[in-house]
C-alpha cells in the first residue's frame, strides 16, 4: 500500500506569490503522479499528469516536477482563481491520493 | 462535449446497499476506462474501483469485499454497488473518466452526496 503525504496541509499566500506544494510517496512511483485542483462544492480538475505533463487548457503558471518519491506542484504567480485545495494522486499501484493542501488567501 | 452524471438515492440505511449509476454522454463507454471515487464531507479523496467496458475490473483492496462495479454498454452507463454500508460510507461519490488507461482521471462528474443513516 503506497502512502502519499502532502505538505503543507494549509498554505497562506497572496496574489502574485510563487507557491510550491510537495507530495511524498512511501515508495518509488517513478513518474506516475497526477495533480488535481478542487474548489468548494466542485469536482476535482486534472492539472498535471505523469508528474510534469500539463493537461490541455491548464494555464502555464502551473508546473509539476519530481520523480521517485518526491514531487512538487508549483504555481509561478498565484491568481485569484487559484485559491483551492490541491491533491496529488499516485497511479503506480492502484490509485491513492494525498490528503490535500488548501491554498488560502493571506 | 463529454459529460458524466451520477444518480441514485441520497439516503441509504445502515447495513443496506448503496447503488449509484453514472450516465455518460458525448462519448461511447466502450472505448475508455471508468472509475468511482468518493470524498467524505470535509475530507480527502478515496478511489473505489475501476472498470473497462470489456469487463476488466480493479477494486480498492480496502473495499473489495463490499464493492461491485458494472457497465451497461446499451445504456452508456456504469454502476456502483456498495454493500453493508455504515456511517463511514457517507460521502460525495464521483464517477470519473480515464481516457488513456493510465489510472488518472481526465474528467469527473459533479458528484452526488450519499448519506448513510439508521
PDB file of C-alpha atoms in Angstrom:
ATOM      1  CA  UNK A   1       0.000   0.000   0.000  1.00  0.00           C
ATOM      2  CA  UNK A   2       1.607   3.271  -1.150  1.00  0.00           C
ATOM      3  CA  UNK A   3       1.050   6.230   1.176  1.00  0.00           C
ATOM      4  CA  UNK A   4       1.007   9.771  -0.235  1.00  0.00           C
ATOM      5  CA  UNK A   5       1.841  12.667   2.086  1.00  0.00           C
ATOM      6  CA  UNK A   6       1.389  16.295   1.092  1.00  0.00           C
ATOM      7  CA  UNK A   7       2.924  19.327   2.739  1.00  0.00           C
ATOM      8  CA  UNK A   8       1.922  21.762   3.922  1.00  0.00           C
ATOM      9  CA  UNK A   9      -1.702  20.963   4.773  1.00  0.00           C
ATOM     10  CA  UNK A  10      -2.575  24.640   4.511  1.00  0.00           C
ATOM     11  CA  UNK A  11      -0.698  27.401   2.747  1.00  0.00           C
ATOM     12  CA  UNK A  12      -1.456  31.115   3.082  1.00  0.00           C
ATOM     13  CA  UNK A  13      -0.337  33.218   0.150  1.00  0.00           C
ATOM     14  CA  UNK A  14      -1.038  36.426  -1.732  1.00  0.00           C
ATOM     15  CA  UNK A  15      -1.887  37.078  -5.362  1.00  0.00           C
ATOM     16  CA  UNK A  16       1.332  37.097  -7.345  1.00  0.00           C
ATOM     17  CA  UNK A  17       3.224  34.794  -4.972  1.00  0.00           C
ATOM     18  CA  UNK A  18       5.161  31.775  -6.154  1.00  0.00           C
ATOM     19  CA  UNK A  19       3.719  28.732  -4.402  1.00  0.00           C
ATOM     20  CA  UNK A  20       5.111  25.201  -4.115  1.00  0.00           C
ATOM     21  CA  UNK A  21       3.318  22.144  -2.742  1.00  0.00           C
ATOM     22  CA  UNK A  22       5.219  18.935  -2.002  1.00  0.00           C
ATOM     23  CA  UNK A  23       3.961  15.366  -2.302  1.00  0.00           C
ATOM     24  CA  UNK A  24       5.986  12.411  -0.993  1.00  0.00           C
ATOM     25  CA  UNK A  25       5.347   8.754  -1.732  1.00  0.00           C
ATOM     26  CA  UNK A  26       6.162   5.983   0.746  1.00  0.00           C
ATOM     27  CA  UNK A  27       7.964   4.098  -2.038  1.00  0.00           C
ATOM     28  CA  UNK A  28       9.095   4.892  -5.547  1.00  0.00           C
ATOM     29  CA  UNK A  29       6.306   5.566  -8.038  1.00  0.00           C
ATOM     30  CA  UNK A  30       8.567   6.578 -10.926  1.00  0.00           C
ATOM     31  CA  UNK A  31       6.685   9.471 -12.584  1.00  0.00           C
ATOM     32  CA  UNK A  32       3.208   8.031 -12.144  1.00  0.00           C
ATOM     33  CA  UNK A  33       1.776  11.059 -10.373  1.00  0.00           C
ATOM     34  CA  UNK A  34      -1.094  13.426 -11.123  1.00  0.00           C
ATOM     35  CA  UNK A  35      -2.185  16.704  -9.545  1.00  0.00           C
ATOM     36  CA  UNK A  36      -5.759  17.967  -9.201  1.00  0.00           C
ATOM     37  CA  UNK A  37      -7.367  21.246  -8.158  1.00  0.00           C
ATOM     38  CA  UNK A  38     -10.650  21.199  -6.243  1.00  0.00           C
ATOM     39  CA  UNK A  39     -12.826  24.174  -5.372  1.00  0.00           C
ATOM     40  CA  UNK A  40     -15.554  24.022  -2.707  1.00  0.00           C
ATOM     41  CA  UNK A  41     -18.604  22.071  -3.865  1.00  0.00           C
ATOM     42  CA  UNK A  42     -16.960  21.123  -7.153  1.00  0.00           C
ATOM     43  CA  UNK A  43     -15.330  18.024  -8.586  1.00  0.00           C
ATOM     44  CA  UNK A  44     -11.550  17.848  -8.834  1.00  0.00           C
ATOM     45  CA  UNK A  45      -9.961  19.048 -12.054  1.00  0.00           C
ATOM     46  CA  UNK A  46      -6.873  17.424 -13.587  1.00  0.00           C
ATOM     47  CA  UNK A  47      -3.892  19.793 -13.796  1.00  0.00           C
ATOM     48  CA  UNK A  48      -0.794  17.643 -14.276  1.00  0.00           C
ATOM     49  CA  UNK A  49      -0.182  14.000 -15.212  1.00  0.00           C
ATOM     50  CA  UNK A  50       2.962  11.901 -15.411  1.00  0.00           C
ATOM     51  CA  UNK A  51       4.494  14.223 -12.817  1.00  0.00           C
ATOM     52  CA  UNK A  52       5.198  17.110 -15.182  1.00  0.00           C
ATOM     53  CA  UNK A  53       2.843  16.976 -18.194  1.00  0.00           C
ATOM     54  CA  UNK A  54       0.417  19.886 -18.279  1.00  0.00           C
ATOM     55  CA  UNK A  55      -3.174  18.940 -19.074  1.00  0.00           C
ATOM     56  CA  UNK A  56      -4.624  20.702 -22.107  1.00  0.00           C
ATOM     57  CA  UNK A  57      -6.220  24.033 -21.223  1.00  0.00           C
ATOM     58  CA  UNK A  58      -4.445  24.397 -17.866  1.00  0.00           C
ATOM     59  CA  UNK A  59      -2.577  27.721 -17.518  1.00  0.00           C
ATOM     60  CA  UNK A  60       1.190  27.555 -17.921  1.00  0.00           C
ATOM     61  CA  UNK A  61       1.731  29.084 -14.469  1.00  0.00           C
ATOM     62  CA  UNK A  62       1.136  25.557 -13.151  1.00  0.00           C
ATOM     63  CA  UNK A  63       4.067  23.166 -13.346  1.00  0.00           C
ATOM     64  CA  UNK A  64       4.941  19.814 -11.864  1.00  0.00           C
ATOM     65  CA  UNK A  65       8.246  18.185 -11.108  1.00  0.00           C
ATOM     66  CA  UNK A  66       9.975  15.302  -9.411  1.00  0.00           C
ATOM     67  CA  UNK A  67      10.248  11.551  -9.739  1.00  0.00           C
ATOM     68  CA  UNK A  68      10.661   8.531  -7.495  1.00  0.00           C
ATOM     69  CA  UNK A  69       9.302   9.549  -4.111  1.00  0.00           C
ATOM     70  CA  UNK A  70       9.307  13.356  -4.084  1.00  0.00           C
ATOM     71  CA  UNK A  71       7.184  15.615  -6.257  1.00  0.00           C
ATOM     72  CA  UNK A  72       6.221  19.269  -6.441  1.00  0.00           C
ATOM     73  CA  UNK A  73       3.403  21.365  -7.822  1.00  0.00           C
ATOM     74  CA  UNK A  74       4.400  24.980  -8.418  1.00  0.00           C
ATOM     75  CA  UNK A  75       2.188  27.943  -9.240  1.00  0.00           C
ATOM     76  CA  UNK A  76       4.539  30.606 -10.587  1.00  0.00           C
ATOM     77  CA  UNK A  77       2.299  33.613  -9.900  1.00  0.00           C
ATOM     78  CA  UNK A  78      -0.785  32.912  -7.815  1.00  0.00           C
ATOM     79  CA  UNK A  79      -4.023  34.222  -9.306  1.00  0.00           C
ATOM     80  CA  UNK A  80      -7.385  34.794  -7.550  1.00  0.00           C
ATOM     81  CA  UNK A  81      -8.827  31.725  -9.309  1.00  0.00           C
ATOM     82  CA  UNK A  82      -6.097  29.510  -7.834  1.00  0.00           C
ATOM     83  CA  UNK A  83      -7.301  29.590  -4.234  1.00  0.00           C
ATOM     84  CA  UNK A  84      -8.429  25.998  -3.837  1.00  0.00           C
ATOM     85  CA  UNK A  85      -7.397  22.620  -2.463  1.00  0.00           C
ATOM     86  CA  UNK A  86      -4.805  20.607  -4.365  1.00  0.00           C
ATOM     87  CA  UNK A  87      -4.409  16.831  -4.329  1.00  0.00           C
ATOM     88  CA  UNK A  88      -1.677  14.573  -5.615  1.00  0.00           C
ATOM     89  CA  UNK A  89      -2.508  11.047  -6.801  1.00  0.00           C
ATOM     90  CA  UNK A  90      -0.204   8.116  -7.454  1.00  0.00           C
ATOM     91  CA  UNK A  91      -1.096   5.567 -10.115  1.00  0.00           C
ATOM     92  CA  UNK A  92       1.912   3.288  -9.897  1.00  0.00           C
ATOM     93  CA  UNK A  93      -0.023   0.716  -7.861  1.00  0.00           C
ATOM     94  CA  UNK A  94      -3.784   1.058  -7.962  1.00  0.00           C
ATOM     95  CA  UNK A  95      -4.689   4.686  -7.104  1.00  0.00           C
ATOM     96  CA  UNK A  96      -4.043   6.677  -3.973  1.00  0.00           C
ATOM     97  CA  UNK A  97      -4.441  10.325  -3.106  1.00  0.00           C
ATOM     98  CA  UNK A  98      -2.618  12.676  -0.791  1.00  0.00           C
ATOM     99  CA  UNK A  99      -4.610  14.318   1.979  1.00  0.00           C
ATOM    100  CA  UNK A 100      -4.769  17.668   0.185  1.00  0.00           C
ATOM    101  CA  UNK A 101      -3.229  21.124   0.514  1.00  0.00           C
ATOM    102  CA  UNK A 102      -5.515  24.098   0.930  1.00  0.00           C
ATOM    103  CA  UNK A 103      -4.204  27.313  -0.615  1.00  0.00           C
ATOM    104  CA  UNK A 104      -5.861  30.227   1.117  1.00  0.00           C
ATOM    105  CA  UNK A 105      -5.680  33.980   0.910  1.00  0.00           C
ATOM    106  CA  UNK A 106      -3.118  35.567   3.196  1.00  0.00           C
TER     107      UNK A 106
ATOM    108  CA  UNK B   1     -18.782  17.578 -25.100  1.00  0.00           C
ATOM    109  CA  UNK B   2     -18.197  14.693 -22.722  1.00  0.00           C
ATOM    110  CA  UNK B   3     -20.311  14.717 -19.572  1.00  0.00           C
ATOM    111  CA  UNK B   4     -20.714  12.346 -16.646  1.00  0.00           C
ATOM    112  CA  UNK B   5     -23.731  12.448 -14.331  1.00  0.00           C
ATOM    113  CA  UNK B   6     -24.125  10.470 -11.129  1.00  0.00           C
ATOM    114  CA  UNK B   7     -27.597   9.436  -9.963  1.00  0.00           C
ATOM    115  CA  UNK B   8     -29.086   7.412  -7.141  1.00  0.00           C
ATOM    116  CA  UNK B   9     -30.610   7.680  -3.670  1.00  0.00           C
ATOM    117  CA  UNK B  10     -29.232  10.400  -1.450  1.00  0.00           C
ATOM    118  CA  UNK B  11     -30.046   8.481   1.717  1.00  0.00           C
ATOM    119  CA  UNK B  12     -29.272   4.835   2.455  1.00  0.00           C
ATOM    120  CA  UNK B  13     -29.977   2.951   5.657  1.00  0.00           C
ATOM    121  CA  UNK B  14     -27.197   1.383   7.688  1.00  0.00           C
ATOM    122  CA  UNK B  15     -26.383  -2.219   6.620  1.00  0.00           C
ATOM    123  CA  UNK B  16     -28.152  -1.812   3.280  1.00  0.00           C
ATOM    124  CA  UNK B  17     -26.689  -1.487  -0.233  1.00  0.00           C
ATOM    125  CA  UNK B  18     -25.711   1.807  -1.807  1.00  0.00           C
ATOM    126  CA  UNK B  19     -26.429   1.846  -5.554  1.00  0.00           C
ATOM    127  CA  UNK B  20     -25.338   4.586  -7.941  1.00  0.00           C
ATOM    128  CA  UNK B  21     -25.299   4.975 -11.707  1.00  0.00           C
ATOM    129  CA  UNK B  22     -23.097   7.163 -13.882  1.00  0.00           C
ATOM    130  CA  UNK B  23     -24.612   8.183 -17.199  1.00  0.00           C
ATOM    131  CA  UNK B  24     -22.074   9.114 -19.851  1.00  0.00           C
ATOM    132  CA  UNK B  25     -22.813  11.445 -22.759  1.00  0.00           C
ATOM    133  CA  UNK B  26     -20.652  12.680 -25.613  1.00  0.00           C
ATOM    134  CA  UNK B  27     -18.508   9.551 -25.876  1.00  0.00           C
ATOM    135  CA  UNK B  28     -19.032   5.802 -26.080  1.00  0.00           C
ATOM    136  CA  UNK B  29     -18.478   3.974 -22.822  1.00  0.00           C
ATOM    137  CA  UNK B  30     -16.984   1.134 -24.842  1.00  0.00           C
ATOM    138  CA  UNK B  31     -13.753   2.949 -25.598  1.00  0.00           C
ATOM    139  CA  UNK B  32     -12.425   4.118 -22.268  1.00  0.00           C
ATOM    140  CA  UNK B  33     -11.810   3.416 -18.593  1.00  0.00           C
ATOM    141  CA  UNK B  34     -14.205   4.380 -15.821  1.00  0.00           C
ATOM    142  CA  UNK B  35     -13.869   4.815 -12.066  1.00  0.00           C
ATOM    143  CA  UNK B  36     -15.737   5.594  -8.889  1.00  0.00           C
ATOM    144  CA  UNK B  37     -14.117   7.845  -6.299  1.00  0.00           C
ATOM    145  CA  UNK B  38     -15.568   9.158  -3.050  1.00  0.00           C
ATOM    146  CA  UNK B  39     -14.951  12.013  -0.641  1.00  0.00           C
ATOM    147  CA  UNK B  40     -16.347  12.078   2.910  1.00  0.00           C
ATOM    148  CA  UNK B  41     -17.542  15.540   3.946  1.00  0.00           C
ATOM    149  CA  UNK B  42     -14.559  17.770   4.682  1.00  0.00           C
ATOM    150  CA  UNK B  43     -12.053  15.010   3.940  1.00  0.00           C
ATOM    151  CA  UNK B  44      -9.855  13.742   1.121  1.00  0.00           C
ATOM    152  CA  UNK B  45     -10.410  11.532  -1.897  1.00  0.00           C
ATOM    153  CA  UNK B  46     -10.609   7.737  -1.930  1.00  0.00           C
ATOM    154  CA  UNK B  47     -10.537   5.639  -5.088  1.00  0.00           C
ATOM    155  CA  UNK B  48     -13.161   2.863  -5.037  1.00  0.00           C
ATOM    156  CA  UNK B  49     -12.710   0.947  -8.263  1.00  0.00           C
ATOM    157  CA  UNK B  50     -12.099   0.900 -11.978  1.00  0.00           C
ATOM    158  CA  UNK B  51     -13.730  -0.804 -14.963  1.00  0.00           C
ATOM    159  CA  UNK B  52     -13.040  -1.206 -18.655  1.00  0.00           C
ATOM    160  CA  UNK B  53     -16.058  -1.965 -20.823  1.00  0.00           C
ATOM    161  CA  UNK B  54     -14.758  -5.449 -21.648  1.00  0.00           C
ATOM    162  CA  UNK B  55     -15.098  -6.427 -18.003  1.00  0.00           C
ATOM    163  CA  UNK B  56     -11.579  -5.804 -16.705  1.00  0.00           C
ATOM    164  CA  UNK B  57     -12.221  -4.556 -13.161  1.00  0.00           C
ATOM    165  CA  UNK B  58      -9.989  -3.484 -10.268  1.00  0.00           C
ATOM    166  CA  UNK B  59     -11.133  -2.583  -6.771  1.00  0.00           C
ATOM    167  CA  UNK B  60      -9.522  -0.772  -3.864  1.00  0.00           C
ATOM    168  CA  UNK B  61      -8.356  -3.664  -1.657  1.00  0.00           C
ATOM    169  CA  UNK B  62      -9.828  -1.932   1.405  1.00  0.00           C
ATOM    170  CA  UNK B  63     -13.328  -2.008  -0.129  1.00  0.00           C
ATOM    171  CA  UNK B  64     -13.095  -5.036  -2.395  1.00  0.00           C
ATOM    172  CA  UNK B  65     -15.229  -7.337  -0.234  1.00  0.00           C
ATOM    173  CA  UNK B  66     -18.201  -4.951  -0.407  1.00  0.00           C
ATOM    174  CA  UNK B  67     -17.997  -3.402  -3.895  1.00  0.00           C
ATOM    175  CA  UNK B  68     -19.313  -4.327  -7.322  1.00  0.00           C
ATOM    176  CA  UNK B  69     -18.828  -2.139 -10.400  1.00  0.00           C
ATOM    177  CA  UNK B  70     -20.513  -2.998 -13.674  1.00  0.00           C
ATOM    178  CA  UNK B  71     -21.057  -1.464 -17.099  1.00  0.00           C
ATOM    179  CA  UNK B  72     -24.125  -1.345 -19.340  1.00  0.00           C
ATOM    180  CA  UNK B  73     -22.968  -0.503 -22.848  1.00  0.00           C
ATOM    181  CA  UNK B  74     -26.527  -0.415 -24.217  1.00  0.00           C
ATOM    182  CA  UNK B  75     -27.361   2.488 -21.892  1.00  0.00           C
ATOM    183  CA  UNK B  76     -23.858   4.056 -21.912  1.00  0.00           C
ATOM    184  CA  UNK B  77     -23.817   3.769 -18.121  1.00  0.00           C
ATOM    185  CA  UNK B  78     -21.735   2.188 -15.408  1.00  0.00           C
ATOM    186  CA  UNK B  79     -22.791   1.443 -11.866  1.00  0.00           C
ATOM    187  CA  UNK B  80     -21.563   1.078  -8.292  1.00  0.00           C
ATOM    188  CA  UNK B  81     -22.944  -1.151  -5.569  1.00  0.00           C
ATOM    189  CA  UNK B  82     -21.536  -0.930  -2.056  1.00  0.00           C
ATOM    190  CA  UNK B  83     -22.934  -3.459   0.397  1.00  0.00           C
ATOM    191  CA  UNK B  84     -23.355  -3.382   4.180  1.00  0.00           C
ATOM    192  CA  UNK B  85     -22.899   0.380   4.459  1.00  0.00           C
ATOM    193  CA  UNK B  86     -22.187   2.255   7.685  1.00  0.00           C
ATOM    194  CA  UNK B  87     -21.961   5.940   8.555  1.00  0.00           C
ATOM    195  CA  UNK B  88     -18.324   5.820   7.436  1.00  0.00           C
ATOM    196  CA  UNK B  89     -19.574   5.384   3.866  1.00  0.00           C
ATOM    197  CA  UNK B  90     -21.275   8.781   3.923  1.00  0.00           C
ATOM    198  CA  UNK B  91     -19.562  10.754   1.172  1.00  0.00           C
ATOM    199  CA  UNK B  92     -19.826  12.569  -2.119  1.00  0.00           C
ATOM    200  CA  UNK B  93     -19.475   9.883  -4.766  1.00  0.00           C
ATOM    201  CA  UNK B  94     -17.891  10.826  -8.092  1.00  0.00           C
ATOM    202  CA  UNK B  95     -17.693   8.933 -11.336  1.00  0.00           C
ATOM    203  CA  UNK B  96     -14.662   9.672 -13.481  1.00  0.00           C
ATOM    204  CA  UNK B  97     -13.185   9.038 -16.921  1.00  0.00           C
ATOM    205  CA  UNK B  98      -9.681   7.895 -17.749  1.00  0.00           C
ATOM    206  CA  UNK B  99      -9.128   8.378 -21.497  1.00  0.00           C
ATOM    207  CA  UNK B 100      -5.807   6.600 -21.807  1.00  0.00           C
ATOM    208  CA  UNK B 101      -5.973   3.769 -19.287  1.00  0.00           C
ATOM    209  CA  UNK B 102      -3.177   5.143 -17.135  1.00  0.00           C
ATOM    210  CA  UNK B 103      -5.282   5.330 -13.975  1.00  0.00           C
ATOM    211  CA  UNK B 104      -5.507   9.068 -13.590  1.00  0.00           C
ATOM    212  CA  UNK B 105      -8.750  10.916 -14.127  1.00  0.00           C
ATOM    213  CA  UNK B 106      -9.236  13.318 -17.021  1.00  0.00           C
ATOM    214  CA  UNK B 107     -12.859  14.180 -16.347  1.00  0.00           C
ATOM    215  CA  UNK B 108     -15.160  13.918 -13.338  1.00  0.00           C
ATOM    216  CA  UNK B 109     -18.893  14.032 -12.780  1.00  0.00           C
ATOM    217  CA  UNK B 110     -20.295  16.688 -10.474  1.00  0.00           C
ATOM    218  CA  UNK B 111     -20.688  14.184  -7.658  1.00  0.00           C
ATOM    219  CA  UNK B 112     -23.622  13.081  -5.561  1.00  0.00           C
ATOM    220  CA  UNK B 113     -23.873  13.109  -1.778  1.00  0.00           C
ATOM    221  CA  UNK B 114     -24.938   9.840  -0.206  1.00  0.00           C
ATOM    222  CA  UNK B 115     -25.763   9.866   3.496  1.00  0.00           C
ATOM    223  CA  UNK B 116     -25.900   6.628   5.457  1.00  0.00           C
ATOM    224  CA  UNK B 117     -28.169   6.743   8.459  1.00  0.00           C
ATOM    225  CA  UNK B 118     -30.273   4.425  10.511  1.00  0.00           C
TER     226      UNK B 118
END
